[in-house]
XYZ file of C-alpha atoms in Angstrom:
235
model
C 15.866 -31.944 -40.608
C 16.711 -28.713 -42.331
C 16.611 -25.536 -40.212
C 16.636 -22.130 -41.847
C 19.469 -19.858 -40.734
C 17.320 -16.750 -39.882
C 15.053 -18.824 -37.634
C 18.054 -20.314 -35.849
C 19.611 -16.877 -35.277
C 16.301 -15.504 -33.947
C 15.934 -18.433 -31.552
C 19.485 -17.943 -30.261
C 18.936 -14.214 -29.690
C 15.663 -14.784 -27.798
C 17.253 -17.463 -25.645
C 20.195 -15.210 -24.748
C 17.869 -12.308 -23.824
C 15.691 -14.491 -21.590
C 18.740 -16.028 -19.941
C 20.257 -12.622 -19.251
C 17.022 -11.344 -17.764
C 16.618 -14.349 -15.496
C 20.235 -14.128 -14.371
C 19.901 -10.439 -13.520
C 16.564 -10.737 -11.714
C 16.896 -9.405 -8.137
C 15.298 -11.295 -5.260
C 12.147 -10.158 -3.491
C 13.624 -7.516 -1.189
C 13.462 -3.845 -0.254
C 14.833 -0.999 -2.361
C 15.259 2.708 -1.596
C 15.275 5.744 -3.862
C 15.154 9.520 -4.094
C 13.933 12.015 -6.706
C 16.999 13.917 -7.916
C 15.266 17.134 -9.046
C 13.155 17.410 -5.883
C 16.200 16.847 -3.701
C 18.010 19.617 -5.596
C 15.094 21.898 -4.629
C 15.599 20.857 -0.972
C 12.469 18.722 -0.930
C 14.259 15.894 0.878
C 12.464 12.719 -0.161
C 12.669 8.953 0.171
C 10.934 6.105 -1.653
C 10.773 2.641 -0.061
C 9.359 -0.327 -1.948
C 9.225 -4.106 -1.748
C 9.291 -6.249 -4.870
C 7.264 -9.435 -5.369
C 8.120 -11.046 -8.706
C 7.218 -8.319 -11.224
C 5.110 -6.278 -8.797
C 6.278 -3.820 -6.178
C 4.423 -1.820 -3.546
C 5.735 0.921 -1.329
C 5.460 4.407 0.095
C 7.157 7.703 -0.594
C 7.462 10.815 1.511
C 9.384 14.041 1.841
C 10.088 17.169 3.844
C 10.967 20.651 2.605
C 12.282 23.036 5.315
C 11.480 26.745 5.439
C 14.553 28.956 5.073
C 13.045 32.453 5.471
C 11.264 33.890 8.480
C 9.810 36.834 6.535
C 10.422 39.410 3.832
C 9.600 39.769 0.138
C 8.491 36.685 -1.791
C 10.080 36.742 -5.284
C 7.572 37.106 -8.114
C 7.661 34.660 -10.974
C 7.455 37.457 -13.533
C 5.042 37.924 -16.425
C 2.512 35.124 -16.845
C 3.208 33.565 -13.458
C 0.847 33.178 -10.532
C 1.400 32.973 -6.804
C -0.169 29.502 -6.751
C 2.628 27.948 -8.819
C 5.807 29.188 -7.109
C 5.796 26.992 -4.002
C 9.301 25.624 -4.558
C 10.712 29.164 -4.938
C 8.787 30.506 -1.961
C 11.179 29.882 0.928
C 8.610 30.995 3.509
C 6.935 27.615 2.992
C 7.752 24.303 4.569
C 6.162 21.122 3.239
C 5.450 17.496 4.154
C 4.583 14.794 1.575
C 3.315 11.222 1.971
C 1.749 8.702 -0.399
C 1.572 5.069 -1.660
C 2.880 3.554 -4.888
C 2.450 0.374 -6.907
C 4.644 -0.725 -9.807
C 4.595 -3.396 -12.508
C 7.897 -4.340 -14.150
C 7.624 -5.598 -17.711
C 10.689 -7.839 -17.614
C 12.183 -10.001 -14.912
C 15.249 -7.737 -14.716
C 13.055 -4.701 -13.991
C 14.543 -2.543 -16.746
C 11.167 -1.017 -17.754
C 8.160 -0.365 -15.539
C 4.724 1.180 -15.236
C 4.028 2.922 -11.945
C 0.944 4.391 -10.311
C 1.514 6.621 -7.312
C -0.457 9.144 -5.294
C 0.509 11.662 -2.666
C -0.786 14.357 -0.363
C 1.467 17.367 0.204
C 0.894 20.158 2.710
C 2.643 23.525 2.279
C 2.364 26.066 5.095
C 3.787 28.918 7.116
C 2.384 30.609 10.228
C 2.293 34.311 11.106
C 5.143 35.639 8.991
C 5.411 39.243 7.856
C 5.657 38.952 4.085
C 5.015 40.901 0.906
C 4.322 39.895 -2.678
C 3.730 42.143 -5.693
C 2.609 40.837 -9.066
C -0.103 42.685 -10.973
C -1.094 39.412 -12.708
C -1.575 37.564 -9.419
C -1.945 38.285 -5.712
C -0.540 41.464 -4.146
C -0.232 41.805 -0.388
C 1.889 43.185 2.421
C 1.258 42.094 5.986
C 1.283 39.422 8.652
C 0.130 36.203 6.990
C -0.533 32.496 7.601
C -0.955 30.209 4.606
C -1.751 26.563 3.918
C -1.946 24.671 0.636
C -3.199 21.066 0.515
C -2.293 19.253 -2.684
C -3.620 15.788 -3.566
C -2.327 14.172 -6.749
C -2.212 10.903 -8.660
C 0.320 10.035 -11.384
C 0.712 7.297 -13.994
C 4.366 6.978 -14.965
C 6.332 4.929 -17.464
C 10.044 4.553 -16.837
C 13.225 2.631 -17.429
C 16.521 2.075 -15.677
C 19.810 2.965 -17.324
C 21.821 0.776 -14.960
C 24.016 -2.045 -16.305
C 23.915 -5.502 -14.834
C 24.597 -5.359 -11.088
C 27.931 -6.427 -9.611
C 27.071 -9.685 -7.871
C 29.994 -9.278 -5.462
C 28.145 -6.447 -3.672
C 25.032 -6.608 -1.532
C 23.410 -3.524 -3.149
C 23.741 -1.628 -6.413
C 22.999 2.038 -7.146
C 20.927 2.489 -10.315
C 19.375 5.440 -12.124
C 15.761 5.604 -13.295
C 14.200 7.986 -15.763
C 10.435 8.400 -16.010
C 7.646 10.428 -17.578
C 3.878 10.456 -17.374
C 0.601 12.231 -16.719
C -1.390 13.049 -13.618
C -4.176 15.044 -12.003
C -3.717 17.494 -9.123
C -6.221 19.050 -6.722
C -4.940 22.154 -4.922
C -6.868 23.685 -1.997
C -5.595 26.915 -0.440
C -6.385 28.939 2.674
C -4.656 32.314 3.035
C -5.164 34.326 6.220
C -4.029 37.953 6.491
C -3.901 38.889 10.161
C -3.026 42.511 9.470
C -1.798 44.458 6.458
C -2.957 45.474 2.984
C -4.453 43.323 0.198
C -3.877 45.055 -3.147
C -5.476 42.347 -5.297
C -8.880 43.653 -4.125
C -10.344 46.822 -5.599
C -10.258 49.083 -3.801
C -7.332 47.734 -1.720
C -8.379 46.232 1.615
C -6.702 47.372 4.812
C -6.838 44.407 7.225
C -6.997 44.884 10.978
C -8.743 41.583 11.758
C -8.216 38.141 10.220
C -9.197 38.131 6.544
C -9.411 34.718 4.815
C -9.184 33.889 1.108
C -9.951 30.388 -0.184
C -9.085 28.909 -3.593
C -9.378 25.497 -5.241
C -7.948 24.324 -8.582
C -8.056 20.956 -10.378
C -5.419 20.679 -13.114
C -3.823 17.994 -15.329
C -0.086 17.616 -14.851
C 2.898 16.459 -16.898
C 5.785 14.736 -15.129
C 9.410 13.991 -15.993
C 12.211 13.113 -13.624
C 15.265 11.118 -12.573
C 15.698 8.908 -9.529
C 18.642 7.321 -7.795
C 17.677 3.914 -6.409
C 19.571 1.492 -4.179
C 18.490 -2.050 -5.100
C 19.478 -5.426 -3.636
C 21.529 -7.838 -5.715
C 21.550 -11.614 -5.752
C 24.866 -11.652 -3.966
C 27.155 -14.593 -4.645
C 30.254 -15.615 -2.694
């Protein structure tokens, strides 16, 4: 029987790809990761997930400590708003928690689609702070603030890691991802005493004055993760 050369080459390539994927497929075990950019911003975070065939489920959480006990909050400059500078506002501390589910398109897990959600709370209590930006809020006084952020993200990603070293129990890999999401931000700002310059005329506060805001916005996401995955260790 005569076999055409291009068909034979194609069959050999497909067979080698499938074999490589099956050989590299990790067992159904736990893996652990962290978001590199968030960690660099001191939002210390951890992702834990368990893989079942091509599916994985897990949770992710984080904690960002407060480094300042009071003082001037840096303005973001022209075009910025107070609501978007949380990571540069070192009065705030934050806690994050949420679930995730992932589908991996190949048995080696090199590409994936991930859906995750989270709830993050930013807050500080009774700190004497000031902020001055004519395009946003302006205040000087004793404040307590809380921001509740709920978000959902759909992410596509891929791992840049080579085939794991089977002589080791775990391998460190790098993931890159991008995607879209929706965020709901609810804010409660309480000025216990001080001056609110974003009101006209300015308001001198001697008793608790509360301001409430709520925004729903689409979001764009890009990032890098470091992930510790199990390998199919061989003696």
